[in-house]
C-alpha positions as a printed NumPy array, in Angstrom:
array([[  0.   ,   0.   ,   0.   ],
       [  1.241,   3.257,  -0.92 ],
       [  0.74 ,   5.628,   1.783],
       [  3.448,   8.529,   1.404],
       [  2.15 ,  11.947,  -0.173],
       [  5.835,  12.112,  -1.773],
       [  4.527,   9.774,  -3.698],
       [  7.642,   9.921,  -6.974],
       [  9.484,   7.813,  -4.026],
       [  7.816,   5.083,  -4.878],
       [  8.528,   5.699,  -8.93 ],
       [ 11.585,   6.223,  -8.565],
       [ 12.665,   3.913,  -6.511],
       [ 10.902,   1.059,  -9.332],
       [ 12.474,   2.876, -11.666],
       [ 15.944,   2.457,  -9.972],
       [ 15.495,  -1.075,  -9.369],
       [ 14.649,  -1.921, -13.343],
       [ 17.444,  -0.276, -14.522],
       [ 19.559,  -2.565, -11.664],
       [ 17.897,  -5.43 , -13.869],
       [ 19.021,  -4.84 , -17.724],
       [ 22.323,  -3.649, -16.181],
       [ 22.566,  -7.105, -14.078],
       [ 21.771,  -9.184, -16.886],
       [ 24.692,  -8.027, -19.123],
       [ 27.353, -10.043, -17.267],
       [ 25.158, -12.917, -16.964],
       [ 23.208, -13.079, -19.828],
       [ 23.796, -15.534, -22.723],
       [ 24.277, -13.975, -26.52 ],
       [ 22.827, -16.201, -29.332],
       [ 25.636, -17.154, -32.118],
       [ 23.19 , -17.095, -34.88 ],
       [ 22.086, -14.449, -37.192],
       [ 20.164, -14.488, -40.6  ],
       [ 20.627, -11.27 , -41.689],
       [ 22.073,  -7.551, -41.089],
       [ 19.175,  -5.711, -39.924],
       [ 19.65 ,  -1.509, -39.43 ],
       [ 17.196,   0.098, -37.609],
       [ 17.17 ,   4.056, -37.693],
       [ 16.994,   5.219, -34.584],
       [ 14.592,   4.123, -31.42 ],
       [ 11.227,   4.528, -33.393],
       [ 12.13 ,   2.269, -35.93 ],
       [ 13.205,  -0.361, -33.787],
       [ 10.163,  -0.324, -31.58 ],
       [  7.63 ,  -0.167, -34.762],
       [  9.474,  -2.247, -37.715],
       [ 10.826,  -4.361, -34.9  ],
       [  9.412,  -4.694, -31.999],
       [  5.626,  -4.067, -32.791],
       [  5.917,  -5.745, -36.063],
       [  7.987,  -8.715, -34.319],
       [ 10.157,  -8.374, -36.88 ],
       [ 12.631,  -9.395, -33.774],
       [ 12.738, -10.69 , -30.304],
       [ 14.416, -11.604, -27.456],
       [ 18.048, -12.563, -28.36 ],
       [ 17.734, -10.923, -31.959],
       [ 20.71 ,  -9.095, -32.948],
       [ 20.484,  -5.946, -34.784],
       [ 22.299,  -2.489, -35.658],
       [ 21.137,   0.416, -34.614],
       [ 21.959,   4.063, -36.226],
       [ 20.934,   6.793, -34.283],
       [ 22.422,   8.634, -30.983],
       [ 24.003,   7.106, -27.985],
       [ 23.949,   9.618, -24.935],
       [ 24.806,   8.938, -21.653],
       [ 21.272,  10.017, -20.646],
       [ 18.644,   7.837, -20.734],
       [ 14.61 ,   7.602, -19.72 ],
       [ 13.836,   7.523, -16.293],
       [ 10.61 ,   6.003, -17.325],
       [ 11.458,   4.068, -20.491],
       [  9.128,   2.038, -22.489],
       [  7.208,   1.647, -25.824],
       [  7.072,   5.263, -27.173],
       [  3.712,   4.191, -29.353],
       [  2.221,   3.973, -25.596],
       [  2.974,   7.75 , -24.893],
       [ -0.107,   9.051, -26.474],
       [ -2.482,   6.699, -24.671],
       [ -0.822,   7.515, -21.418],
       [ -0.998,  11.156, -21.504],
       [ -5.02 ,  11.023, -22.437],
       [ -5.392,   8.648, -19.832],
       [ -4.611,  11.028, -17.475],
       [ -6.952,  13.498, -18.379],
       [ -9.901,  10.934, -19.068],
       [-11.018,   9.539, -15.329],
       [-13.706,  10.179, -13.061],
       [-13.691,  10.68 ,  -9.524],
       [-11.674,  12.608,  -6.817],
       [ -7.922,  12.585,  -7.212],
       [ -5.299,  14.995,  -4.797],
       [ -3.242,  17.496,  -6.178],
       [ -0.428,  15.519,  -5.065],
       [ -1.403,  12.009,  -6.702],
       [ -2.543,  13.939,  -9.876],
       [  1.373,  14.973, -10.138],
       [  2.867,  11.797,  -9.582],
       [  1.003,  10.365, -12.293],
       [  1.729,  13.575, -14.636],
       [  5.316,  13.292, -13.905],
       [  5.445,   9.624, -14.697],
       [  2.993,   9.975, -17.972],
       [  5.476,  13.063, -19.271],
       [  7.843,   9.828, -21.048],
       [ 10.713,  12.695, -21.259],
       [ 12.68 ,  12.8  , -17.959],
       [ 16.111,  11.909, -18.202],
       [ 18.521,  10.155, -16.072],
       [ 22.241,  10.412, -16.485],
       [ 23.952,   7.993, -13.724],
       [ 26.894,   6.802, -15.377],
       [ 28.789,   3.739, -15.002],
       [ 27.566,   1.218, -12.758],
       [ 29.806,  -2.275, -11.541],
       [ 31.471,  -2.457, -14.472],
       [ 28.332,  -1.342, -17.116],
       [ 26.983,   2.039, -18.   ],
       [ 23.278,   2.992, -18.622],
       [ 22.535,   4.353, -21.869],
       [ 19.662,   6.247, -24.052],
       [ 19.348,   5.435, -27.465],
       [ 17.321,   7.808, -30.282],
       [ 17.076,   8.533, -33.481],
       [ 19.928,  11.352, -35.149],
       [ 17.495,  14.062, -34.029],
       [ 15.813,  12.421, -30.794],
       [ 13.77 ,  13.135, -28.447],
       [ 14.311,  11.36 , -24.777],
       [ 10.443,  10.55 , -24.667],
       [ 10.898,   8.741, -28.081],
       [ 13.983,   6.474, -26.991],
       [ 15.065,   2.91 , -26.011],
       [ 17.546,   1.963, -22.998],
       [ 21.051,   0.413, -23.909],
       [ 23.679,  -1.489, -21.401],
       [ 27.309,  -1.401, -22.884],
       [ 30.472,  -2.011, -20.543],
       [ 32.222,   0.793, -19.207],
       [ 35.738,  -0.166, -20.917],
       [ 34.333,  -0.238, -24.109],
       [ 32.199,   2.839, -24.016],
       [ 35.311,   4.765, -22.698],
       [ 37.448,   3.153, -25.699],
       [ 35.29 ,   3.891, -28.328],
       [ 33.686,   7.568, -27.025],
       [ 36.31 ,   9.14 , -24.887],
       [ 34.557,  11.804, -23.863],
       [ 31.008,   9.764, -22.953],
       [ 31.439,  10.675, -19.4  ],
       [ 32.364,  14.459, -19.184],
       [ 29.757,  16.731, -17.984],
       [ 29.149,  18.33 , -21.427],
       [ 28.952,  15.436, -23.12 ],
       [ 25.033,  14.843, -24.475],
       [ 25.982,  12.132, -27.379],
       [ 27.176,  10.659, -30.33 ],
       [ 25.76 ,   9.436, -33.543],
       [ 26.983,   5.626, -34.311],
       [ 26.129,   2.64 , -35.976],
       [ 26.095,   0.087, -33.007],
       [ 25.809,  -3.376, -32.763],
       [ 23.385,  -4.989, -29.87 ],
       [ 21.351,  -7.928, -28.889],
       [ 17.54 ,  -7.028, -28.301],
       [ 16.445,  -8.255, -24.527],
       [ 14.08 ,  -7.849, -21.718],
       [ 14.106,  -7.899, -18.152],
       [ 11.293,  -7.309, -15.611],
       [ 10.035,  -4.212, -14.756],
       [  8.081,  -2.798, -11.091],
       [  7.267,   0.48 , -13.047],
       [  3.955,  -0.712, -14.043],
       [  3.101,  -2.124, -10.509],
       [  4.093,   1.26 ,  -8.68 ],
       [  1.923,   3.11 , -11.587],
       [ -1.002,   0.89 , -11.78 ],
       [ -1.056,   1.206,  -7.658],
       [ -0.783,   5.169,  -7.73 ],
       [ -3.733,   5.494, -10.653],
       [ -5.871,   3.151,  -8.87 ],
       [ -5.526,   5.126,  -5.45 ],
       [ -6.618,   8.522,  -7.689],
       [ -9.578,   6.676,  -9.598],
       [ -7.388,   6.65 , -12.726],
       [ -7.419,   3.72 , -15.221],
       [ -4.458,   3.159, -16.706],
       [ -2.925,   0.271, -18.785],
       [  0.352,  -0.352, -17.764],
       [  0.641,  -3.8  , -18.995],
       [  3.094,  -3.289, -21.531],
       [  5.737,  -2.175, -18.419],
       [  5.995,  -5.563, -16.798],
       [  9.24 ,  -6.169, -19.035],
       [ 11.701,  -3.388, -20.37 ],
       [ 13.395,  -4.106, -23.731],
       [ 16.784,  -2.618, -24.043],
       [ 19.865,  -3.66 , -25.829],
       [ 23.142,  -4.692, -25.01 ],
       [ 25.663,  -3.153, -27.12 ],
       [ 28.398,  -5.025, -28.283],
       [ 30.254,  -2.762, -30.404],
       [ 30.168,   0.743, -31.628],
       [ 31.   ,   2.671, -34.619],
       [ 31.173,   6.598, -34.94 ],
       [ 30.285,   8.064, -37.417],
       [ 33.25 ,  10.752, -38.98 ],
       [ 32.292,  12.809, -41.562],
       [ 30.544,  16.212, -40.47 ],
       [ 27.523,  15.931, -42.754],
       [ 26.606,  12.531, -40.843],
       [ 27.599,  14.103, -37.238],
       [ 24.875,  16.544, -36.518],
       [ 22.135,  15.454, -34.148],
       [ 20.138,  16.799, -31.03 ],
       [ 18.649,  15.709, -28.207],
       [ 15.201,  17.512, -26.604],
       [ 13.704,  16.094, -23.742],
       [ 13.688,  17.308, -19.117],
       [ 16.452,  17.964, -16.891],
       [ 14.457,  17.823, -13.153],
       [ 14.742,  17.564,  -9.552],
       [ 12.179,  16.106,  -6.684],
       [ 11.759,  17.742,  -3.833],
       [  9.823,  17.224,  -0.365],
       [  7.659,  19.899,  -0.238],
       [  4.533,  19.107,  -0.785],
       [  3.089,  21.447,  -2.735],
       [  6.04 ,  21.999,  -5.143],
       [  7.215,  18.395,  -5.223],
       [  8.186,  18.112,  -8.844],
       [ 10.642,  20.55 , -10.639],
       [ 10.572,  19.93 , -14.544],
       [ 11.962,  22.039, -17.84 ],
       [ 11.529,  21.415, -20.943],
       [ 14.724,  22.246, -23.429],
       [ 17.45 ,  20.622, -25.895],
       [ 20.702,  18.989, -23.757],
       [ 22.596,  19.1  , -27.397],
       [ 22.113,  23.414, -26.95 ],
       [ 24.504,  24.36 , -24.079],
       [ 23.292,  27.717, -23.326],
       [ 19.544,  26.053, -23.283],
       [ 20.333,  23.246, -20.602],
       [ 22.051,  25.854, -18.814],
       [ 18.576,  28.137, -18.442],
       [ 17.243,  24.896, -17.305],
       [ 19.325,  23.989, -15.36 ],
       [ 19.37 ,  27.482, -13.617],
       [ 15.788,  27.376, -13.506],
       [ 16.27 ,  24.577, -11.105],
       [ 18.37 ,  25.309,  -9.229],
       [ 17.062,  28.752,  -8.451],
       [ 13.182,  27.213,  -7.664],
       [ 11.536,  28.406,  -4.365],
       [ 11.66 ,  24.477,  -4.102],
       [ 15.   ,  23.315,  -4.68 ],
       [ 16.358,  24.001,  -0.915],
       [ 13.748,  21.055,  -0.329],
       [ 15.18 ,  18.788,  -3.244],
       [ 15.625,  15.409,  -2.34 ],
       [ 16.677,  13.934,  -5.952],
       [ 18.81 ,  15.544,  -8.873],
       [ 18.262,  14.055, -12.635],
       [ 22.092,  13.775, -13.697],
       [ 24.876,  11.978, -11.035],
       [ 27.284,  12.991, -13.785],
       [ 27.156,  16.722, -12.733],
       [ 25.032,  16.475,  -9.409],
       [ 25.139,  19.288,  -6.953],
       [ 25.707,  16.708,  -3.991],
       [ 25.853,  13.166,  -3.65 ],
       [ 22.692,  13.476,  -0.978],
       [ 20.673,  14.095,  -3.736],
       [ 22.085,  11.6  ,  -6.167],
       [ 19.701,   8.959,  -8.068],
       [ 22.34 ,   6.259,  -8.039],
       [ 23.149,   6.646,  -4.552],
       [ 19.529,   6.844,  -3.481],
       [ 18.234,   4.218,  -5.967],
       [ 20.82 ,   1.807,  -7.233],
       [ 23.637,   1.566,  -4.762]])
């Protein structure tokens, strides 16, 4: 029973616990030998329609993927064709709901947050999109640490926001507790949502990645929220809206923060890459 009025604890910490899961499963899972073909998906979109939806491939497929590979990913991934259908849900229930439980459900229906936590035992997190992406339209990635620091040097730095590359991965699932913690929170506030499709995550796990060299095929950007949590209750969730690929934009937003009546009550940050403190870090709260 969830009884807290902060009630993104809950979501986050299900959100922190799935991502444990596809990064747990790259040292232990098993890669098929076989392949039939090459197949080239175009960013996140593609994969999840021509792919996924159309079951073009499943579990244990291997595929290469051309889009973007930042170092920050969904905080809330899962199938993009969903989004739509989650968003009216929202707005479509009957009944009483609290201000409070009406924007825990409108901060986990937004698709676009972003988490940036790095490396993790050995693995790093990653967000996959298409060459101009958006973070509510991606897919989640796993690749070890030592290769993504061989092959993008500068993957970690706090400036960083991504890369465009042809990669090569291995489609997988693992189970997911977002839908649980969801499904719980919309019942509680009379909402009636379908969160069926988050009881496993795909993701990929990379094996290999290519960069891409000349200029005309290095341009990409990346839209999507930087935000923060915070434990007051009436100005629990601090959100922008802007494009991490436009320095002086993710800046403002980042200011914007920062400089909230709220933030002296934040309790989590969105990026451990360039956190303000570890007390408010996601990994630390959430993963460790």
């Amino acid at each position: 029973m969830i009884d807290s009025d902060l009630l993104w604890k809950p979501l986050l910490e299900a959100a922190g616990q799935t991502l444990i899961g596809t990064l747990g499963t790259l040292a232990f899972g098993k890669l098929l030998t076989s392949i039939n073909k090459k197949m080239i998906y175009e960013g996140a979109m593609d994969l999840w329609y021509r792919g996924i939806k159309q079951e073009k491939i499943d579990d244990n497929s291997r595929i290469y993927f051309d889009g973007v590979i930042s170092p920050y990913a969904q905080l809330f991934p899962g199938d993009p064709f969903k989004n739509g259908q989650r968003w009216n849900e929202l707005y479509s229930f009957s009944g009483k709901i609290s201000k409070h439980e009406y924007q825990a459900m409108e901060f986990f229906a937004g698709s676009d947050a972003a988490l940036r936590v790095g490396s993790f035992n050995g693995d790093t997190l990653v967000g996959l999109y298409a060459r101009y992406g958006f973070i509510g339209e991606g897919i989640v990635g796993v690749v070890p640490t030592q290769l993504i620091k061989k092959k993008v040097p500068h993957f970690f730095e706090p400036s960083f926001y991504g890369v465009r590359a042809m990669i090569k991965a291995t489609l997988s699932k693992c189970p997911s507790q977002l839908g649980y913690v969801a499904q719980t929170i919309a019942l509680r506030s009379g909402i009636e949502i379908d969160t069926s499709a988050y009881n496993n995550l795909w993701y990929l796990k990379i094996s290999d990645i290519d960069i891409y060299s000349k200029p005309k095929d290095k341009t990409i950007s990346l839209l999507g929220s930087p935000w923060a949590v915070t434990e007051k209750r009436n100005q629990q969730y601090l959100i922008q809206y802007g494009y991490f690929s436009d320095e002086t934009e993710l800046h403002s937003c980042i200011h914007n923060l920062r400089y909230s009546d709220a933030w002296k009550y934040t309790q989590v940050f969105y990026d451990d890459i360039d956190c303000p403190s570890p007390e408010i870090s996601f990994k630390e709260r959430y993963m460790l």
